[in-house]
mmCIF file of C-alpha atoms and ligand atoms in Angstrom:
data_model
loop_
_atom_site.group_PDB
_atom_site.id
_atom_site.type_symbol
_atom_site.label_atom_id
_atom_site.label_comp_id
_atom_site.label_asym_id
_atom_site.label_seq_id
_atom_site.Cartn_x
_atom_site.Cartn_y
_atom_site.Cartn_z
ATOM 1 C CA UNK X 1 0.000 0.000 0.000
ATOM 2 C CA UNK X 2 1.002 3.708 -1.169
ATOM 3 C CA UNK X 3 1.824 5.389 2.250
ATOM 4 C CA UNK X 4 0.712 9.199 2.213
ATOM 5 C CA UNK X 5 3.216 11.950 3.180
ATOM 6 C CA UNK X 6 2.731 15.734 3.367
ATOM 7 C CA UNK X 7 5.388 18.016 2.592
ATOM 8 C CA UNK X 8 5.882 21.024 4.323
ATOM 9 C CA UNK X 9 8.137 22.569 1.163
ATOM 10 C CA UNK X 10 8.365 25.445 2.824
ATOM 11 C CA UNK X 11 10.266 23.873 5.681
ATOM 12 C CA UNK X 12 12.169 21.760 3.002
ATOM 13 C CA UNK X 13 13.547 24.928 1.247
ATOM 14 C CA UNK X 14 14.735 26.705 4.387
ATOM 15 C CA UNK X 15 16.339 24.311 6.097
ATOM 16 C CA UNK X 16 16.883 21.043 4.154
ATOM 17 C CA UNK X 17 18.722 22.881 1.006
ATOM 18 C CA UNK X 18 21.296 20.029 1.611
ATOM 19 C CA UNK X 19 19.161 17.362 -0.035
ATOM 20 C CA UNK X 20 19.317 19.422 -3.716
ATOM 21 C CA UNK X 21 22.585 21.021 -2.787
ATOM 22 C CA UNK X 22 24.709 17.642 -2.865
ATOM 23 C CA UNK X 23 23.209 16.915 -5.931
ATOM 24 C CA UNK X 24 24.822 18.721 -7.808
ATOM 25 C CA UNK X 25 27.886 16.350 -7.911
ATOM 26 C CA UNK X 26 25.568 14.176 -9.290
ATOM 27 C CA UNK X 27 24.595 16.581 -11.893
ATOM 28 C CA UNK X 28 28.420 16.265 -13.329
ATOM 29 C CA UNK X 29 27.762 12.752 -13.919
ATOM 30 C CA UNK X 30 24.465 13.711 -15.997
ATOM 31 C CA UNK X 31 26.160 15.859 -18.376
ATOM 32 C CA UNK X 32 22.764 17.236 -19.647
ATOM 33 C CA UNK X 33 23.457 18.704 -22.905
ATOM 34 C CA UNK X 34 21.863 21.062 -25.298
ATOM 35 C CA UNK X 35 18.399 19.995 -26.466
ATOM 36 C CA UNK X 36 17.894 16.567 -24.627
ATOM 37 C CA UNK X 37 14.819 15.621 -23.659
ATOM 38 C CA UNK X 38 15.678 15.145 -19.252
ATOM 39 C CA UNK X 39 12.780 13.659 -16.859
ATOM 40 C CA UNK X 40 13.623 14.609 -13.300
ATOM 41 C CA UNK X 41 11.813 12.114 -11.653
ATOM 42 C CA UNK X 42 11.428 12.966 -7.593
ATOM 43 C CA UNK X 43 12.280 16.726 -8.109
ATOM 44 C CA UNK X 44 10.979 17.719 -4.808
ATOM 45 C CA UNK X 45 11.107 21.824 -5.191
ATOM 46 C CA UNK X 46 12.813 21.896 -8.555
ATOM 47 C CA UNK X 47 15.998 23.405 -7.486
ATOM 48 C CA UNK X 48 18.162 20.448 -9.636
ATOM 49 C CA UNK X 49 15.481 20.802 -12.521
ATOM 50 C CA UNK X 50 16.389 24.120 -12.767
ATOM 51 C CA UNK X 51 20.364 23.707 -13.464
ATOM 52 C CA UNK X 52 19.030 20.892 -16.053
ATOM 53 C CA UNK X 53 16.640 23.148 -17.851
ATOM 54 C CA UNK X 54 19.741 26.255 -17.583
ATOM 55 C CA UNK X 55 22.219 24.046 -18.943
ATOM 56 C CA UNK X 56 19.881 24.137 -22.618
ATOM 57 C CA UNK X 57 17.945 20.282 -21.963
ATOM 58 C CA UNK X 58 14.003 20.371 -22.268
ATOM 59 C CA UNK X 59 13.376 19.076 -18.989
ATOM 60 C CA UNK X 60 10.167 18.173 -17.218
ATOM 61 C CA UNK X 61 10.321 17.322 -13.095
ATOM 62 C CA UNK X 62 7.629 14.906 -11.723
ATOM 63 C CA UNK X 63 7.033 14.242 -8.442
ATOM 64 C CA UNK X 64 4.472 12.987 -6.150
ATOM 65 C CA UNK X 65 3.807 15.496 -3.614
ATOM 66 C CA UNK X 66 1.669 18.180 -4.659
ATOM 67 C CA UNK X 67 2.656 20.606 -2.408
ATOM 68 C CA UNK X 68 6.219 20.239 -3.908
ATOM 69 C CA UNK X 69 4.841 20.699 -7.340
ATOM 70 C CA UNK X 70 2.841 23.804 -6.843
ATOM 71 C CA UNK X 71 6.392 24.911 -4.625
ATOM 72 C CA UNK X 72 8.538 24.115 -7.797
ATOM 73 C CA UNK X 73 6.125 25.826 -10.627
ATOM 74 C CA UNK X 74 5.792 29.035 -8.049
ATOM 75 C CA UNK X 75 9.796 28.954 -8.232
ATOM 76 C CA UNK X 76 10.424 28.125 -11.523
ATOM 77 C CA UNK X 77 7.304 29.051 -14.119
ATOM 78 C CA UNK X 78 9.120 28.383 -16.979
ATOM 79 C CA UNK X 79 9.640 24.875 -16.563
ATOM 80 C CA UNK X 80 6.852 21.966 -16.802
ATOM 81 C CA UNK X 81 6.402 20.081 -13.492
ATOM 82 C CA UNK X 82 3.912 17.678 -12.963
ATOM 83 C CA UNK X 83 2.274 15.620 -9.875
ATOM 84 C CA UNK X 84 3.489 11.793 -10.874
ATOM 85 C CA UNK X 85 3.921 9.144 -8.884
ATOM 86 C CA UNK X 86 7.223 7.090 -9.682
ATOM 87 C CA UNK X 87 5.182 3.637 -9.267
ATOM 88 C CA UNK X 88 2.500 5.050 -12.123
ATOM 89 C CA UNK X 89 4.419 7.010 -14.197
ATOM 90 C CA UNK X 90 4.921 5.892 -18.301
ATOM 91 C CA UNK X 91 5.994 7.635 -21.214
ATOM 92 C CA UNK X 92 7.374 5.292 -24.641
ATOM 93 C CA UNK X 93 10.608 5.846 -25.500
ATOM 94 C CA UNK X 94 10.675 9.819 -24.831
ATOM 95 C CA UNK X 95 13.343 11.084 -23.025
ATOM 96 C CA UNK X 96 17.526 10.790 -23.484
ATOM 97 C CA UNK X 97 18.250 10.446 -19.720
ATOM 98 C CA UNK X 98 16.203 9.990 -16.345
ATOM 99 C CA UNK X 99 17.523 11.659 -13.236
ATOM 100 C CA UNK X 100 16.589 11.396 -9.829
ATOM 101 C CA UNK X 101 18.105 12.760 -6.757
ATOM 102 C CA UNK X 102 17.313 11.540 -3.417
ATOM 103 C CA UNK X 103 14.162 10.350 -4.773
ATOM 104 C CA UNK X 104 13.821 6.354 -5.287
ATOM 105 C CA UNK X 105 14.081 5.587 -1.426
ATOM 106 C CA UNK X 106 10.815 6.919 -0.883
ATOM 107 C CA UNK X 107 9.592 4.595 -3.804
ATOM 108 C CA UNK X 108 8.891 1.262 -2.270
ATOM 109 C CA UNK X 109 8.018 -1.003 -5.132
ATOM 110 C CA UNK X 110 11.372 -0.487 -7.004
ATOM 111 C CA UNK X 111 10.458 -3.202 -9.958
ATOM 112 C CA UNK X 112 7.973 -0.877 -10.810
ATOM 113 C CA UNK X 113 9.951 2.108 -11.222
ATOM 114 C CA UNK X 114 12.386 0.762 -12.748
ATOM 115 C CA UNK X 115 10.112 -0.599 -15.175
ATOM 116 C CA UNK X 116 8.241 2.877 -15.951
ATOM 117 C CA UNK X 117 12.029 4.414 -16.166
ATOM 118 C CA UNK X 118 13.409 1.594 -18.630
ATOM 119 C CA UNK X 119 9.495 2.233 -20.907
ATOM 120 C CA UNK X 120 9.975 5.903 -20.590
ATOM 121 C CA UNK X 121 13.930 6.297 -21.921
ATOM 122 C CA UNK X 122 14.943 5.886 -25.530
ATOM 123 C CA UNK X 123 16.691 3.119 -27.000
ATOM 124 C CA UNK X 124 20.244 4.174 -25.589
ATOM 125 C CA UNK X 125 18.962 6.921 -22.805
ATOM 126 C CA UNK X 126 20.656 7.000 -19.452
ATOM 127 C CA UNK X 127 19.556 6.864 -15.782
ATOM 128 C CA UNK X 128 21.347 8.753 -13.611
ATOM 129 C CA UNK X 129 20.392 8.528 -9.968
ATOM 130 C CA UNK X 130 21.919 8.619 -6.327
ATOM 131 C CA UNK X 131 19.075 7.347 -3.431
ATOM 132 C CA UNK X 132 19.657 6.276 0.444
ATOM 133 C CA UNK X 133 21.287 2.972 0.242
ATOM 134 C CA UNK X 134 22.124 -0.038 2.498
ATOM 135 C CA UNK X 135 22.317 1.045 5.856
ATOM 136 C CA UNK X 136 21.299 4.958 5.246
ATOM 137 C CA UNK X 137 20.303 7.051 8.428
ATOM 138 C CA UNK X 138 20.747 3.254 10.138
ATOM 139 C CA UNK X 139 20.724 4.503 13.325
ATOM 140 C CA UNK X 140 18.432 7.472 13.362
ATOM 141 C CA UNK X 141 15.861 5.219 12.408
ATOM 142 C CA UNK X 142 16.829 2.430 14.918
ATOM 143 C CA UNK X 143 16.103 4.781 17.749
ATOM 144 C CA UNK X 144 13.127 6.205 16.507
ATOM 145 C CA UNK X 145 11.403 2.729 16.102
ATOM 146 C CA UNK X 146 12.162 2.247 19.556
ATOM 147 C CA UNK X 147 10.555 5.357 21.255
ATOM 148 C CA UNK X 148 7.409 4.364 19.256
ATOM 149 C CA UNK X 149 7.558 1.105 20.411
ATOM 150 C CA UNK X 150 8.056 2.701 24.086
ATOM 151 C CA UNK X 151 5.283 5.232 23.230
ATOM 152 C CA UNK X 152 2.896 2.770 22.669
ATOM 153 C CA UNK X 153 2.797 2.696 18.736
ATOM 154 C CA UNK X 154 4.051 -0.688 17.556
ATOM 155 C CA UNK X 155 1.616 -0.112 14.257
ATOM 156 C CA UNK X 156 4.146 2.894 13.273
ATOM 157 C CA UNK X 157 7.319 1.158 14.007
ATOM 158 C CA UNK X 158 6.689 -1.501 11.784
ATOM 159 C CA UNK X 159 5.814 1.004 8.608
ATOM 160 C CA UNK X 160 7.831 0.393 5.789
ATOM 161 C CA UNK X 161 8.661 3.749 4.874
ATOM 162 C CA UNK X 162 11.909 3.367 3.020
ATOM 163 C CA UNK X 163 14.010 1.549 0.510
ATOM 164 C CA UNK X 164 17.365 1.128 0.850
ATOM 165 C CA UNK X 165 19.329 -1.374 -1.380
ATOM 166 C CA UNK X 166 22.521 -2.846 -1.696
ATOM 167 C CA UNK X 167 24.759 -2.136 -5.126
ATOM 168 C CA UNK X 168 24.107 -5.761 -5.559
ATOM 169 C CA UNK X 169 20.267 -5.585 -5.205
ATOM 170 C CA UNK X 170 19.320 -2.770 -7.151
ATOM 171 C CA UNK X 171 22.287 -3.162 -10.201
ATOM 172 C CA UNK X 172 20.271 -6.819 -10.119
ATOM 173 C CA UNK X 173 16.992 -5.349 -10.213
ATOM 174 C CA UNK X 174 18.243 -3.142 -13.536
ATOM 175 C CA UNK X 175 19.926 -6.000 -15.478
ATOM 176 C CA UNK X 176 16.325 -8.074 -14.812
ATOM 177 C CA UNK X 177 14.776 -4.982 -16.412
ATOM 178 C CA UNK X 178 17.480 -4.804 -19.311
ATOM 179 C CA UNK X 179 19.539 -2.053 -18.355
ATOM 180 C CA UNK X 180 22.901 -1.906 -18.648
ATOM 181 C CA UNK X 181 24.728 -0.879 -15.398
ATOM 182 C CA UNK X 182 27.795 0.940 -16.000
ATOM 183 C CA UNK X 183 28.152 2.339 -12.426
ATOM 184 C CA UNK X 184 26.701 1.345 -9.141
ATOM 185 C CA UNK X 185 28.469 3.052 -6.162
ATOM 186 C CA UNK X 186 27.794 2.864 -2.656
ATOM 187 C CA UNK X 187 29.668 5.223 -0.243
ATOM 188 C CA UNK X 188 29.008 6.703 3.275
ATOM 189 C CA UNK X 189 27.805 10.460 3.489
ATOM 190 C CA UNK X 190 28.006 11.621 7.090
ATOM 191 C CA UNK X 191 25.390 14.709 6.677
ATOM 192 C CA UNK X 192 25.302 17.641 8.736
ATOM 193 C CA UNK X 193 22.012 18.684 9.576
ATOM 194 C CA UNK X 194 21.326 22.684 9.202
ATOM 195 C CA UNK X 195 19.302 23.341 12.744
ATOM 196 C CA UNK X 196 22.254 22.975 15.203
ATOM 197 C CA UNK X 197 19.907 23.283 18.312
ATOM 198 C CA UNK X 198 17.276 20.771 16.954
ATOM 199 C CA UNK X 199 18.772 18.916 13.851
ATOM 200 C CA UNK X 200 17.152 15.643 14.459
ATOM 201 C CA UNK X 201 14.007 16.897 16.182
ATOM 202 C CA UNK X 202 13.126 18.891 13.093
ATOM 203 C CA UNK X 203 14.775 16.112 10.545
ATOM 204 C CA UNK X 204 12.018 13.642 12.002
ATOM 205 C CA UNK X 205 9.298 16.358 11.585
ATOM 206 C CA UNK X 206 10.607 17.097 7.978
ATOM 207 C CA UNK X 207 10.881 13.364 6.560
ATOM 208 C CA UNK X 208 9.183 11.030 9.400
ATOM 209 C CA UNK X 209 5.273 12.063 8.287
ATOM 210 C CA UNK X 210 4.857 8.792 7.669
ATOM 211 C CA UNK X 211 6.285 6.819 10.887
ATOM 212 C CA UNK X 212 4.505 9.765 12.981
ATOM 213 C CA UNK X 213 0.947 9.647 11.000
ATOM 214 C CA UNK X 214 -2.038 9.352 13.283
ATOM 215 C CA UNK X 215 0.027 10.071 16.535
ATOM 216 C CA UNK X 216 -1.286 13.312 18.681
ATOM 217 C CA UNK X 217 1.640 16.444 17.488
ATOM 218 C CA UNK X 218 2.638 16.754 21.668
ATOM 219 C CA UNK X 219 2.982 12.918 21.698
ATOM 220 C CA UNK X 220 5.165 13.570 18.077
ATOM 221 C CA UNK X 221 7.012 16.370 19.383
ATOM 222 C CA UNK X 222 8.193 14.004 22.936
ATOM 223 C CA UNK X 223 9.164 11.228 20.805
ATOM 224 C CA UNK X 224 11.263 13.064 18.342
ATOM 225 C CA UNK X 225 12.884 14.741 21.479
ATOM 226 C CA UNK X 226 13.563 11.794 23.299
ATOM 227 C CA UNK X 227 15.037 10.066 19.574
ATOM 228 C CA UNK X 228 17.625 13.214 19.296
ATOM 229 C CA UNK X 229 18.542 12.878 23.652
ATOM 230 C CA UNK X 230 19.160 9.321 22.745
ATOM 231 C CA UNK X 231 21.541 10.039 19.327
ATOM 232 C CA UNK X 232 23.317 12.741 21.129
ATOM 233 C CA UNK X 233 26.545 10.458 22.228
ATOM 234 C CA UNK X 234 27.194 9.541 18.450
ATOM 235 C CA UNK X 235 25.481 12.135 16.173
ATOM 236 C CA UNK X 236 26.497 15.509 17.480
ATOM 237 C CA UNK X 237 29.682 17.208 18.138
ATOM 238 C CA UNK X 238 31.545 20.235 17.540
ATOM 239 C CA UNK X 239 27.810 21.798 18.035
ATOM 240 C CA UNK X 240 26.835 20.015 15.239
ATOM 241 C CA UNK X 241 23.930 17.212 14.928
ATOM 242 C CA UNK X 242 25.260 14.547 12.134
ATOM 243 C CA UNK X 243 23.316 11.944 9.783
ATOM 244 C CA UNK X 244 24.569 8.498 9.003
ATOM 245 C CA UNK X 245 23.730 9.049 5.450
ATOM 246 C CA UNK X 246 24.716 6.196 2.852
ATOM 247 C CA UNK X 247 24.246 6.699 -0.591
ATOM 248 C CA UNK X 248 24.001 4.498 -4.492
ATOM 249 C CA UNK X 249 24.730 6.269 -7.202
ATOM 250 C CA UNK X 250 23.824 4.509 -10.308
ATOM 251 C CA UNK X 251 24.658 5.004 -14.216
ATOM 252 C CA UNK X 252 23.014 2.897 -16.520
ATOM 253 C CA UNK X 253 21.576 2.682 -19.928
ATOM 254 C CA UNK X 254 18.957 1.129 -22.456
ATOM 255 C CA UNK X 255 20.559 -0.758 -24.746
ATOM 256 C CA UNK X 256 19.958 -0.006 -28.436
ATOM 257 C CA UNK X 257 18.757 -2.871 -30.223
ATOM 258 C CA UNK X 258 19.191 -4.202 -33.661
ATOM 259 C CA UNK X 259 15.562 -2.986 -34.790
ATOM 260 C CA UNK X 260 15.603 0.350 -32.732
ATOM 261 C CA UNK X 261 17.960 1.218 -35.405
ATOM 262 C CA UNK X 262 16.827 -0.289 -38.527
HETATM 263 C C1 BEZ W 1 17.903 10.396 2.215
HETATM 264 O O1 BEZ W 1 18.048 11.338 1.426
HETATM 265 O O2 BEZ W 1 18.682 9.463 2.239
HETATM 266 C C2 BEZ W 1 16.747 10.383 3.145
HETATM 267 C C3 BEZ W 1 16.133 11.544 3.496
HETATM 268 C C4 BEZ W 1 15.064 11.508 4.345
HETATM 269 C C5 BEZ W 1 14.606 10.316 4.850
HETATM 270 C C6 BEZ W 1 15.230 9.162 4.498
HETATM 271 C C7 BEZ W 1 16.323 9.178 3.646
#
């Protein structure tokens, strides 16, 4: 089942700028060039869309949360964003290279995607993505499972909200779908969070709708309180507050086939 998240984008601009501003690494792996047709599937706010669509690429941004979309078209006008769902999405054959960026862990029926991202590329198009993998924010959500357990909310602890693969996994998942993998990377990100008073507190309240849905905001607020007390010893120093970010990076591409170019 689909789990449903709100988005405060607002919140997501100010103080999570991190999540777009490390992709741009990942941007020098895209190489968008002049002309292509670019999906930018999971654009959140549209901040990467943007360098896409000012580096000459037609570029549309999907996402699933439509108070992200109507953030991203208030931003950006010029550029087409639409409210898709990576699990529905399908266009033949019509764009030269998929990106995502912090995107596909959200997505929790990954044969799926990959399936709409393999219809949607042309014969030879690229994905280029980087996503939480094996292992990301580990312990943040360790701790947090068990304060809701503790709370009383065994229901929410046991909510898949996340996907996190191995290189192994998902490359396997993308040769079953016919890509060809030319890069799968896994590497540790150690993240510091912006809010150096609350940076856990207010990373729960930001991206843990889903494990906190249903639960009264004081009882929320208490259990994201006593989740940062707990972290303190390993995630904070220097006045800092840390996240065990782990990341995959993938390239890979659609093979051409013999009559794709007859
Ligand atoms: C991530 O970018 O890895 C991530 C962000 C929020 C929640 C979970 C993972």
């Amino acid at each position: 089942m689909a789990i449903s998240i709100s988005w405060d984008s607002n919140l997501y601009q100010q103080s999570h700028a991190f999540v777009y501003q490390y992709g741009e690494g990942l941007l020098e792996l895209l190489l968008p060039q002049s002309g292509e047709k670019i999906l930018d599937l999971g654009c959140g706010t549209g901040e990467l869309t943007e360098s896409i669509y000012q580096q000459g690429a037609d570029v549309l941004g999907i996402d699933s949360a439509a108070e992200m979309i109507a953030k991203a078209k208030q931003l950006y006008p010029a550029i087409p964003f639409e409210v898709q769902d990576g699990h529905h999405f399908s266009y033949s054959n019509a764009f030269d290279a998929i990106f995502s960026n912090a995107a596909l862990h959200w997505m929790t029926q990954p044969e799926k995607v990959i399936q709409n991202i393999y219809q949607s590329l042309k014969p030879g198009g690229r994905l280029v993505a980087e996503f939480g993998g094996k292992g990301n924010i580990q312990s943040i959500q360790k701790v947090l499972k068990e304060q809701l357990l503790q709370a009383g909310y065994p229901e929410n602890a046991a909510t898949q909200v996340w996907y996190f693969p191995s290189t192994g996994e998902y490359a396997s998942l993308l040769e079953a779908a016919g890509f060809t993998v030319r890069l799968a990377q896994w590497y540790e990100r150690e993240t510091v969070l912006q809010d150096t008073k609350e940076g856990i507190v207010q990373w729960i309240q930001m991206f843990c709708g889903a494990y906190l849905s249903n639960i009264p905001a004081a009882r929320q607020q208490e259990i994201a309180t006593a989740t940062q007390a707990t972290l303190k010893a390993t995630h904070y120093r220097d006045h800092q507050w840390y996240a065990d970010y782990r990341r995959l990076r993938i390239m890979a591409t659609k093979p051409v086939m013999k009559e794709d170019s007859a």
